Amino acid sequence: RGFVYLAFAVLGLFLGASLPQPARSVAALFTVLLAAVIAWALLGKVVPDLFPDGARIARLRDPIGYWNGLALLVAVALPLGLWLAVRREHARLFRVGGAVLLFLATVTLLLTYSRGGVVVALVAVAVFIAMCPERVETVAALAVSLPAAIAIAAWGFSEPGLVADQQPYDDRLRAGLVFGALLVLGATAVGGAAYVLVGREARLRPRFRWRLTGSRLLAGAAVALLVAVLAASGGHPVDWVRDGAREFTNPVSTAGTDPTRLGSFTSNSRWTWWEETWRIVRDDPVGGAGAGSFAVARRPIRENTTHALEPHNIALQFLAETGVVGFLLFAGAVAAAALGVVSSLRRLGGTERAAAQALAVAPLAYLLHALIDYDWDFVALTGPIMLVLGVLLAAGHSSGPRRRYVLGTIGTVLVTAAVIFSLASPWLASRYVAQVYAAIERDDVSEALDDSRRARALNPLSIQPLLATAAAEEARGDERAALERYVEAVELQPDNWRPWYELGRFELITDRRERAIRHLQRARELDPLGPANDLLAAEGL
């Protein structure tokens, strides 16, 4: 995964050094891409069965597949929408489009019910306003687009067909069509207001004598935050903060799946995962448990049965999985990237600087969001951010002689091929594993074995193809071959409870009781709350 993300960054460096106006070009393309993502997500709300399981689960999550991931992309889209809406060099219709994008992005953000996404979006907008010289125009664009978006989202929160799970399809479709009509009306109203405002901008600007400085913005934000805290706490902010901290660290408190979760302080098990992560760090602080190993490393120490692939904090993830060495490399890369982006912003000017400022908010938003979620696992989230980072680091540098273009093109082709293979091989292996079990159900053992061999060739470091091969050998009746595959899986990942459990289960049904109990006990040691308990209990242990 790290190699794939590095490839995205290298591609960004090449684009940043090759394009005549890299920041502006990539900002425009990125804005179009994010607008398409937002439009597709909202269309899934209008037509509930557009996405798999979309008619059952209400929270917006597609096309990313994860609501918090979609919220992160929306937070990145907001500064780009502001950049498009306020820059005077943009055509009038483009500026109107920027205001409409702000409207649609805000509706999408609220319908993800993502608390972290909302906080990161507020920070992203605040940072962009602080960097942007057109602060009055920026506030005006927000004033035009946000009220309608908040009003439509508030209406949606009151409609069970839009925001509640397990609703009848007819109710969901009816509410979705009304929601679609409101979106069209809202976008039309926002676009019309923006069109009029942009047309009269030259006449209105001289009348606005008050200068919107950064200090005034900061003071206004502080006052607004104080008022919000006082309103939410009922006049007792200390008690409110204390109760919120207790709720955040409560291991059994959950936020639910409806819009009321936006007002909840619960961490949804994150605090528990962070405590488990710290225990993993103490066990091996230098080398770590191994990249991508959190789901396995937490099993012996977990206190609940929640499933988590990562600790939902990228800093703790690197510290636990790659140790102090990996964490220091990660921290050094973040610091170097931050210094490089700041240097690029100082180096650029004019339209390129404005576009680079909008793009520069994206890595910051990603880093903040990754401190409370597992964005590193999503290529759709991390890949584009790494590409943008590469563009920012290279923007403003000389592209060098023509020979570098040839070498850069060859390198880009090779990197792209490597990225495609790195992404495709595990995915194809998973597909073949699924086909193995489907073939076993059809009693087609020969096809199951062929698919299992393909899966092992594509992903030799995974135990899933080995377990699938063992299952196929079981179906064929070759106990010895099946046993060899289960032992091979144990040898491949000896700290993983799953191969020990499968080995013990197989030995139990093939009358190898003494060895089976020993291996099931090892599985229970690696996962005290796992399924090995049931088999051992059946044996009286």
Coordinates of C-alpha atoms in Angstrom, one line a residue:
R1 CA 0.0 0.0 0.0
G2 CA 2.8 2.4 0.8
F3 CA 4.4 1.7 -2.5
V4 CA 1.2 2.5 -4.3
Y5 CA 0.9 5.8 -2.5
L6 CA 4.5 6.6 -3.3
A7 CA 3.7 6.0 -6.9
F8 CA 0.8 8.5 -6.8
A9 CA 3.2 11.1 -5.3
V10 CA 5.8 10.4 -8.0
L11 CA 3.1 10.9 -10.7
G12 CA 2.2 14.2 -9.0
L13 CA 5.8 15.3 -9.0
F14 CA 5.9 14.6 -12.8
L15 CA 2.7 16.5 -13.4
G16 CA 3.9 19.4 -11.3
A17 CA 7.1 19.7 -13.2
S18 CA 5.6 19.1 -16.6
L19 CA 2.4 21.1 -16.9
P20 CA 2.6 24.8 -17.7
Q21 CA 0.2 25.7 -14.8
P22 CA 0.2 22.6 -12.7
A23 CA -1.6 23.9 -9.6
R24 CA -4.4 25.5 -11.6
S25 CA -4.8 22.5 -13.9
V26 CA -4.9 19.9 -11.2
A27 CA -7.2 22.1 -9.0
A28 CA -9.6 22.3 -11.9
L29 CA -9.5 18.6 -12.6
F30 CA -9.8 17.7 -8.9
T31 CA -12.8 20.0 -8.5
V32 CA -14.5 18.3 -11.4
L33 CA -13.7 14.8 -10.0
L34 CA -15.0 15.7 -6.5
A35 CA -18.1 17.3 -8.0
A36 CA -18.8 14.1 -9.8
V37 CA -18.4 12.1 -6.6
I38 CA -20.8 14.4 -4.7
A39 CA -23.4 14.3 -7.5
W40 CA -23.2 10.5 -7.7
A41 CA -23.6 10.2 -3.9
L42 CA -26.7 12.5 -3.9
L43 CA -28.1 10.6 -6.8
G44 CA -28.0 7.5 -4.7
K45 CA -30.1 9.2 -2.1
V46 CA -32.7 10.1 -4.8
V47 CA -32.7 6.6 -6.3
P48 CA -32.2 4.2 -3.2
D49 CA -31.3 1.1 -5.1
L50 CA -28.6 2.7 -7.2
F51 CA -25.9 1.3 -4.9
P52 CA -25.7 -2.1 -3.3
D53 CA -27.6 -2.1 0.0
G54 CA -28.5 1.5 -0.7
A55 CA -32.2 0.8 -0.1
R56 CA -31.5 -0.4 3.4
I57 CA -28.8 1.8 4.9
A58 CA -29.5 5.5 4.9
R59 CA -26.1 7.1 5.6
L60 CA -24.4 8.5 2.4
R61 CA -21.3 6.5 1.7
D62 CA -21.0 5.7 -2.0
P63 CA -19.0 5.8 -4.3
I64 CA -16.3 5.5 -1.6
G65 CA -18.1 2.8 0.3
Y66 CA -17.5 4.5 3.7
W67 CA -19.4 7.5 5.0
N68 CA -16.5 9.1 6.9
G69 CA -14.3 8.7 3.8
L70 CA -17.0 10.5 1.7
A71 CA -17.1 13.2 4.3
L72 CA -13.4 13.7 4.0
L73 CA -13.6 14.2 0.2
V74 CA -16.4 16.7 0.8
A75 CA -14.2 18.6 3.2
V76 CA -11.5 18.7 0.5
A77 CA -14.1 19.9 -2.0
L78 CA -15.2 22.9 0.0
P79 CA -12.0 25.0 -0.4
L80 CA -11.9 24.1 -4.1
G81 CA -15.5 25.3 -4.4
L82 CA -14.6 28.5 -2.7
W83 CA -11.6 28.9 -4.9
L84 CA -13.8 28.5 -8.0
A85 CA -16.5 30.8 -6.7
V86 CA -14.4 33.8 -5.6
R87 CA -11.5 34.2 -8.0
R88 CA -12.1 37.0 -10.5
E89 CA -10.2 35.4 -13.3
H90 CA -12.8 32.7 -13.5
A91 CA -15.7 33.0 -15.9
R92 CA -19.0 34.1 -14.4
L93 CA -20.6 30.7 -15.0
F94 CA -17.7 28.9 -13.3
R95 CA -18.0 31.1 -10.3
V96 CA -21.7 30.3 -10.1
G97 CA -20.8 26.6 -10.4
G98 CA -18.5 27.0 -7.4
A99 CA -21.4 28.3 -5.3
V100 CA -23.6 25.4 -6.4
L101 CA -20.8 23.0 -5.5
L102 CA -20.6 24.5 -2.0
F103 CA -24.4 23.9 -1.7
L104 CA -24.3 20.3 -2.8
A105 CA -21.1 19.5 -0.8
T106 CA -22.7 20.8 2.4
V107 CA -25.8 18.7 1.9
T108 CA -23.7 15.7 1.2
L109 CA -21.5 16.3 4.3
L110 CA -24.5 16.6 6.6
L111 CA -26.2 13.4 5.2
T112 CA -23.1 11.4 6.0
Y113 CA -23.7 12.1 9.7
S114 CA -19.9 12.2 10.0
R115 CA -19.0 14.2 13.1
G116 CA -15.3 14.1 12.3
G117 CA -16.0 15.1 8.7
V118 CA -17.9 18.2 9.8
V119 CA -15.1 19.3 12.2
V120 CA -12.5 18.8 9.5
A121 CA -14.6 20.6 6.9
L122 CA -14.9 23.6 9.3
V123 CA -11.1 23.7 9.8
A124 CA -10.5 23.4 6.0
V125 CA -12.8 26.3 5.3
A126 CA -11.3 28.4 8.1
V127 CA -7.7 27.7 6.8
F128 CA -8.7 28.6 3.3
I129 CA -10.3 31.9 4.4
A130 CA -7.2 32.7 6.4
M131 CA -5.0 32.2 3.3
C132 CA -7.3 33.7 0.7
P133 CA -7.1 37.5 0.1
E134 CA -10.7 37.6 -1.2
R135 CA -12.2 37.1 2.3
V136 CA -15.3 39.2 1.7
E137 CA -16.1 37.3 -1.5
T138 CA -15.5 34.0 0.3
V139 CA -17.9 34.9 3.2
A140 CA -20.4 36.1 0.6
A141 CA -20.2 32.7 -1.3
L142 CA -20.7 30.8 2.0
A143 CA -23.7 33.1 2.9
V144 CA -25.3 32.4 -0.5
S145 CA -24.8 28.6 -0.5
L146 CA -24.9 27.4 3.1
P147 CA -28.4 28.4 4.3
A148 CA -30.2 26.5 1.6
A149 CA -28.0 23.5 2.1
I150 CA -28.6 23.5 5.9
A151 CA -32.4 24.0 5.4
I152 CA -32.7 21.0 3.0
A153 CA -30.5 18.8 5.2
A154 CA -32.7 19.8 8.2
W155 CA -35.8 18.8 6.3
G156 CA -34.2 15.5 5.3
F157 CA -33.4 14.8 9.0
S158 CA -37.1 14.8 9.7
E159 CA -37.9 12.3 6.9
P160 CA -37.6 8.7 8.0
G161 CA -37.5 7.6 4.4
L162 CA -34.2 9.5 4.0
V163 CA -32.4 9.1 7.2
A164 CA -33.6 5.9 8.9
D165 CA -32.4 2.4 8.1
Q166 CA -34.7 -0.5 7.2
Q167 CA -37.4 1.7 5.7
P168 CA -39.9 0.3 3.1
Y169 CA -38.5 0.9 -0.4
D170 CA -41.6 2.8 -1.5
D171 CA -41.2 5.3 1.4
R172 CA -37.5 5.7 0.6
L173 CA -38.1 6.2 -3.1
R174 CA -40.9 8.7 -2.4
A175 CA -38.7 10.7 0.0
G176 CA -35.8 10.5 -2.4
L177 CA -37.7 11.9 -5.3
V178 CA -38.9 14.8 -3.1
F179 CA -35.3 15.3 -1.9
G180 CA -34.2 15.4 -5.5
A181 CA -36.7 18.0 -6.4
L182 CA -35.6 20.1 -3.4
L183 CA -32.0 19.7 -4.5
V184 CA -32.8 21.0 -8.0
L185 CA -34.7 24.0 -6.5
G186 CA -32.0 24.7 -4.0
A187 CA -29.2 24.6 -6.6
T188 CA -31.2 26.8 -8.9
A189 CA -31.8 29.4 -6.2
V190 CA -28.2 29.3 -5.1
G191 CA -27.0 29.6 -8.7
G192 CA -29.3 32.4 -9.4
A193 CA -28.3 34.4 -6.3
A194 CA -24.6 33.8 -7.1
Y195 CA -25.1 34.9 -10.7
V196 CA -26.7 38.2 -9.6
L197 CA -24.1 38.7 -6.9
V198 CA -21.1 38.2 -9.2
G199 CA -22.7 40.5 -11.8
R200 CA -23.0 43.3 -9.3
E201 CA -19.7 42.6 -7.5
A202 CA -17.9 45.5 -9.0
R203 CA -20.6 47.9 -7.8
L204 CA -21.0 46.4 -4.4
R205 CA -17.3 46.1 -3.5
P206 CA -16.6 49.9 -3.1
R207 CA -19.6 50.1 -0.7
F208 CA -18.1 47.5 1.6
R209 CA -15.8 49.7 3.7
W210 CA -15.1 47.2 6.5
R211 CA -11.9 45.2 6.0
L212 CA -12.3 41.6 6.8
T213 CA -8.9 40.9 8.4
G214 CA -7.6 37.6 9.8
S215 CA -7.8 38.9 13.4
R216 CA -11.4 39.9 13.0
L217 CA -12.2 36.5 11.5
L218 CA -10.5 34.8 14.4
A219 CA -12.3 37.0 16.9
G220 CA -15.6 36.3 15.2
A221 CA -15.0 32.5 15.2
A222 CA -14.0 32.6 18.9
V223 CA -17.3 34.4 19.8
A224 CA -19.3 32.0 17.6
L225 CA -17.6 29.0 19.3
L226 CA -18.3 30.5 22.8
V227 CA -21.9 31.1 22.0
A228 CA -22.3 27.5 20.6
V229 CA -20.7 26.0 23.7
L230 CA -22.9 28.0 26.0
A231 CA -26.0 27.1 24.1
A232 CA -25.1 23.4 24.0
S233 CA -24.1 23.3 27.7
G234 CA -27.1 25.2 29.0
G235 CA -24.8 27.7 30.6
H236 CA -22.5 25.1 32.2
P237 CA -19.6 24.6 29.8
V238 CA -17.3 22.9 32.4
D239 CA -19.9 20.2 33.1
W240 CA -20.6 19.9 29.4
V241 CA -16.9 19.3 28.6
R242 CA -16.5 16.9 31.5
D243 CA -19.6 14.9 30.5
G244 CA -18.4 14.9 26.9
A245 CA -15.0 13.5 27.9
R246 CA -16.7 10.7 29.9
E247 CA -18.9 9.8 27.0
F248 CA -15.9 9.8 24.6
T249 CA -13.9 7.4 26.7
N250 CA -16.9 5.1 27.5
P251 CA -16.1 1.8 25.9
V252 CA -19.8 0.7 25.5
S253 CA -21.3 4.1 24.3
T254 CA -22.2 4.2 20.6
A255 CA -23.5 7.1 18.5
G256 CA -26.1 5.3 16.5
T257 CA -26.8 5.5 12.8
D258 CA -29.2 8.4 12.6
P259 CA -28.7 12.2 12.4
T260 CA -28.8 12.5 16.2
R261 CA -25.3 11.1 16.3
L262 CA -24.1 14.6 15.1
G263 CA -24.6 15.8 18.7
S264 CA -22.9 12.8 20.4
F265 CA -19.5 12.8 21.9
T266 CA -19.0 9.0 22.0
S267 CA -15.9 7.8 20.2
N268 CA -17.5 4.6 18.9
S269 CA -14.8 2.3 20.4
R270 CA -12.0 4.5 19.2
W271 CA -10.7 5.2 22.7
T272 CA -10.7 1.4 23.3
W273 CA -8.7 0.8 20.1
W274 CA -6.2 3.6 21.0
E275 CA -5.7 2.0 24.4
E276 CA -5.1 -1.4 22.7
T277 CA -2.7 0.2 20.3
W278 CA -0.7 1.6 23.1
R279 CA -0.4 -1.8 24.7
I280 CA 0.8 -3.2 21.4
V281 CA 3.4 -0.4 21.3
R282 CA 4.7 -1.3 24.7
D283 CA 5.1 -4.9 23.6
D284 CA 7.5 -4.0 20.8
P285 CA 8.3 -0.3 20.7
V286 CA 11.2 -0.4 18.3
G287 CA 10.1 -2.7 15.5
G288 CA 6.3 -2.8 15.9
A289 CA 3.9 -5.6 15.4
G290 CA 4.2 -5.5 11.6
A291 CA 2.6 -3.4 8.8
G292 CA -1.1 -4.0 8.6
S293 CA -1.1 -6.3 11.6
F294 CA -3.4 -4.4 14.0
A295 CA -6.4 -6.6 13.4
V296 CA -4.4 -9.6 14.4
A297 CA -2.2 -8.0 17.1
R298 CA -5.2 -6.7 19.1
R299 CA -6.9 -10.1 19.3
P300 CA -5.0 -11.4 22.4
I301 CA -5.7 -8.2 24.4
R302 CA -9.1 -7.1 23.1
E303 CA -11.9 -6.7 25.6
N304 CA -14.9 -6.6 23.2
T305 CA -15.7 -8.3 19.9
T306 CA -15.8 -5.2 17.8
H307 CA -14.0 -5.7 14.5
A308 CA -11.3 -3.1 13.6
L309 CA -8.7 -3.4 10.8
E310 CA -6.8 -0.3 12.1
P311 CA -6.8 1.8 15.3
H312 CA -8.4 4.8 13.5
N313 CA -5.4 7.0 14.1
I314 CA -2.6 7.1 11.5
A315 CA 0.0 8.2 14.0
L316 CA -0.7 5.4 16.4
Q317 CA -1.1 3.0 13.5
F318 CA 2.5 3.7 12.3
L319 CA 3.8 3.6 15.9
A320 CA 2.2 0.2 16.7
E321 CA 2.7 -1.5 13.4
T322 CA 6.1 -0.2 12.4
G323 CA 7.5 0.8 15.8
V324 CA 9.4 4.0 16.7
V325 CA 11.6 3.7 13.6
G326 CA 8.6 3.7 11.3
F327 CA 6.8 6.4 13.2
L328 CA 9.8 8.7 13.0
L329 CA 10.1 8.1 9.3
F330 CA 6.4 8.9 9.0
A331 CA 6.7 12.0 11.1
G332 CA 9.7 13.1 9.2
A333 CA 7.9 12.6 5.9
V334 CA 4.9 14.7 7.2
A335 CA 7.3 17.5 8.3
A336 CA 9.2 17.5 5.1
A337 CA 6.0 17.6 3.1
A338 CA 4.6 20.5 5.1
L339 CA 7.9 22.5 4.7
G340 CA 7.8 21.7 0.9
V341 CA 4.2 22.9 0.5
V342 CA 4.9 26.1 2.4
S343 CA 7.9 26.7 0.3
S344 CA 5.9 26.2 -2.9
L345 CA 3.2 28.6 -1.8
R346 CA 5.8 31.3 -1.2
R347 CA 7.4 30.6 -4.5
L348 CA 4.2 30.8 -6.5
G349 CA 2.2 34.0 -7.3
G350 CA -1.0 35.1 -9.0
T351 CA -3.5 32.5 -10.2
E352 CA -1.1 29.6 -9.5
R353 CA -0.7 30.6 -5.9
A354 CA -4.5 30.9 -5.4
A355 CA -5.0 27.4 -6.9
A356 CA -2.2 26.0 -4.8
Q357 CA -3.7 27.4 -1.7
A358 CA -6.9 25.6 -2.3
L359 CA -5.1 22.4 -3.0
A360 CA -2.8 22.8 0.0
V361 CA -5.8 22.4 2.3
A362 CA -6.4 18.9 1.1
P363 CA -3.3 17.3 2.7
L364 CA -4.0 19.2 5.9
A365 CA -7.6 17.9 6.0
Y366 CA -6.5 14.4 5.3
L367 CA -4.0 14.4 8.1
L368 CA -6.5 15.8 10.6
H369 CA -9.1 13.3 9.5
A370 CA -6.6 10.4 9.6
L371 CA -6.1 11.1 13.3
I372 CA -9.6 9.8 14.0
D373 CA -10.2 7.3 11.1
Y374 CA -8.5 4.7 9.0
D375 CA -8.1 6.7 5.7
W376 CA -4.7 5.0 5.0
D377 CA -6.6 1.9 4.0
F378 CA -8.5 3.6 1.2
V379 CA -6.7 4.2 -2.1
A380 CA -9.6 6.4 -3.1
L381 CA -8.8 8.8 -0.3
T382 CA -5.0 8.5 0.1
G383 CA -4.0 8.1 -3.6
P384 CA -5.4 11.5 -4.8
I385 CA -4.1 13.3 -1.7
M386 CA -0.6 12.0 -2.5
L387 CA -0.9 13.0 -6.1
V388 CA -1.9 16.5 -5.0
L389 CA 1.0 16.6 -2.6
G390 CA 3.4 15.7 -5.4
V391 CA 2.0 18.5 -7.6
L392 CA 2.4 21.0 -4.8
L393 CA 6.0 20.1 -4.1
A394 CA 7.0 20.4 -7.8
A395 CA 4.9 23.4 -8.7
G396 CA 7.1 26.4 -9.6
H397 CA 10.2 24.4 -10.4
S398 CA 11.8 24.4 -13.8
S399 CA 11.0 21.4 -15.8
G400 CA 14.5 20.9 -17.2
P401 CA 15.6 19.8 -20.6
R402 CA 13.4 17.8 -23.0
R403 CA 15.2 14.6 -22.2
R404 CA 13.6 14.7 -18.7
Y405 CA 10.2 14.6 -20.3
V406 CA 11.1 11.3 -22.0
L407 CA 12.5 9.8 -18.9
G408 CA 9.5 11.1 -16.9
T409 CA 7.1 9.6 -19.3
I410 CA 8.8 6.2 -19.2
G411 CA 8.9 6.3 -15.4
T412 CA 5.3 7.3 -15.2
V413 CA 4.3 4.3 -17.5
L414 CA 6.3 1.9 -15.3
V415 CA 4.9 3.3 -12.1
T416 CA 1.4 3.2 -13.4
A417 CA 1.8 -0.4 -14.4
A418 CA 3.2 -1.3 -10.9
V419 CA 0.3 0.6 -9.3
I420 CA -2.3 -1.3 -11.4
F421 CA -0.7 -4.6 -10.6
S422 CA -0.4 -3.8 -6.9
L423 CA -4.1 -2.8 -6.7
A424 CA -5.4 -5.6 -9.0
S425 CA -3.6 -8.7 -7.7
P426 CA -5.1 -8.7 -4.1
W427 CA -8.5 -7.9 -5.5
L428 CA -8.3 -10.7 -8.1
A429 CA -7.0 -13.1 -5.4
S430 CA -10.0 -12.3 -3.3
R431 CA -12.3 -12.9 -6.2
Y432 CA -10.7 -16.3 -6.9
V433 CA -11.1 -17.2 -3.2
A434 CA -14.8 -16.4 -3.3
Q435 CA -15.0 -18.5 -6.4
V436 CA -13.4 -21.4 -4.6
Y437 CA -16.1 -21.6 -2.0
A438 CA -18.8 -21.1 -4.7
A439 CA -17.3 -24.0 -6.6
I440 CA -17.2 -26.2 -3.5
E441 CA -20.9 -25.6 -3.0
R442 CA -21.5 -26.7 -6.6
D443 CA -19.4 -29.9 -5.9
D444 CA -17.0 -28.7 -8.6
V445 CA -13.8 -29.5 -6.8
S446 CA -11.6 -29.4 -9.8
E447 CA -12.5 -25.8 -10.6
A448 CA -12.2 -24.9 -6.9
L449 CA -8.6 -26.2 -6.9
D450 CA -7.7 -24.3 -10.1
D451 CA -9.1 -21.0 -8.6
S452 CA -7.2 -21.6 -5.4
R453 CA -3.9 -21.9 -7.2
R454 CA -4.6 -18.7 -9.1
A455 CA -5.4 -16.9 -5.8
R456 CA -2.2 -18.2 -4.2
A457 CA -0.1 -17.0 -7.2
L458 CA -1.6 -13.5 -7.1
N459 CA -1.3 -13.1 -3.3
P460 CA 1.2 -15.5 -1.8
L461 CA 1.5 -13.6 1.5
S462 CA -2.2 -14.1 2.4
I463 CA -3.6 -17.0 4.3
Q464 CA -7.0 -16.8 2.6
P465 CA -5.9 -18.7 -0.6
L466 CA -4.3 -21.4 1.6
L467 CA -7.4 -21.8 3.6
A468 CA -9.5 -21.9 0.5
T469 CA -7.1 -24.6 -1.0
A470 CA -7.4 -26.6 2.2
A471 CA -11.2 -26.4 2.0
A472 CA -11.1 -27.6 -1.6
E473 CA -8.9 -30.5 -0.6
E474 CA -11.3 -31.3 2.2
A475 CA -14.1 -31.4 -0.3
R476 CA -12.1 -33.7 -2.6
G477 CA -11.5 -36.0 0.4
D478 CA -7.7 -35.7 0.4
E479 CA -7.1 -35.3 4.2
R480 CA -3.3 -35.3 3.9
A481 CA -3.2 -32.5 1.4
A482 CA -5.8 -30.4 3.4
L483 CA -3.7 -30.9 6.5
E484 CA -0.6 -29.7 4.7
R485 CA -2.3 -26.6 3.6
Y486 CA -3.6 -25.8 7.1
V487 CA -0.1 -26.3 8.5
E488 CA 1.4 -24.1 5.8
A489 CA -1.1 -21.3 6.7
V490 CA 0.0 -21.6 10.3
E491 CA 3.6 -21.3 9.3
L492 CA 2.9 -18.3 7.1
Q493 CA 1.1 -16.4 9.9
P494 CA 1.9 -18.0 13.3
D495 CA 0.6 -15.0 15.3
N496 CA -2.8 -15.1 13.6
W497 CA -5.5 -17.0 15.4
R498 CA -7.4 -18.0 12.3
P499 CA -5.0 -20.6 10.8
W500 CA -4.6 -22.2 14.2
Y501 CA -8.4 -22.4 14.6
E502 CA -8.9 -23.9 11.1
L503 CA -6.2 -26.4 11.7
G504 CA -7.6 -27.4 15.1
R505 CA -11.2 -27.6 13.6
F506 CA -10.0 -29.9 10.8
E507 CA -8.0 -32.1 13.2
L508 CA -11.0 -32.4 15.4
I509 CA -13.3 -33.7 12.7
T510 CA -10.6 -36.1 11.4
D511 CA -10.1 -37.8 14.8
R512 CA -6.8 -36.1 15.8
R513 CA -8.3 -34.9 19.1
E514 CA -5.1 -34.4 21.1
R515 CA -3.4 -32.3 18.5
A516 CA -6.7 -30.5 17.8
I517 CA -7.1 -29.4 21.4
R518 CA -3.5 -28.2 21.5
H519 CA -4.0 -26.1 18.4
L520 CA -7.4 -24.8 19.4
Q521 CA -5.9 -23.7 22.7
R522 CA -3.3 -21.8 20.8
A523 CA -6.0 -20.1 18.8
R524 CA -7.7 -19.2 22.1
E525 CA -4.5 -17.7 23.4
L526 CA -4.3 -15.5 20.3
D527 CA -8.0 -14.6 20.5
P528 CA -9.5 -15.2 23.9
L529 CA -12.9 -14.0 22.7
G530 CA -12.8 -15.9 19.4
P531 CA -14.7 -19.0 18.1
A532 CA -12.2 -21.5 19.5
N533 CA -14.0 -21.2 22.8
D534 CA -17.1 -22.9 21.4
L535 CA -15.2 -25.9 20.1
L536 CA -13.1 -26.3 23.3
A537 CA -16.3 -26.0 25.4
A538 CA -17.9 -28.8 23.3
E539 CA -14.8 -30.9 24.3
G540 CA -15.3 -30.1 27.9
L541 CA -12.3 -27.7 28.1

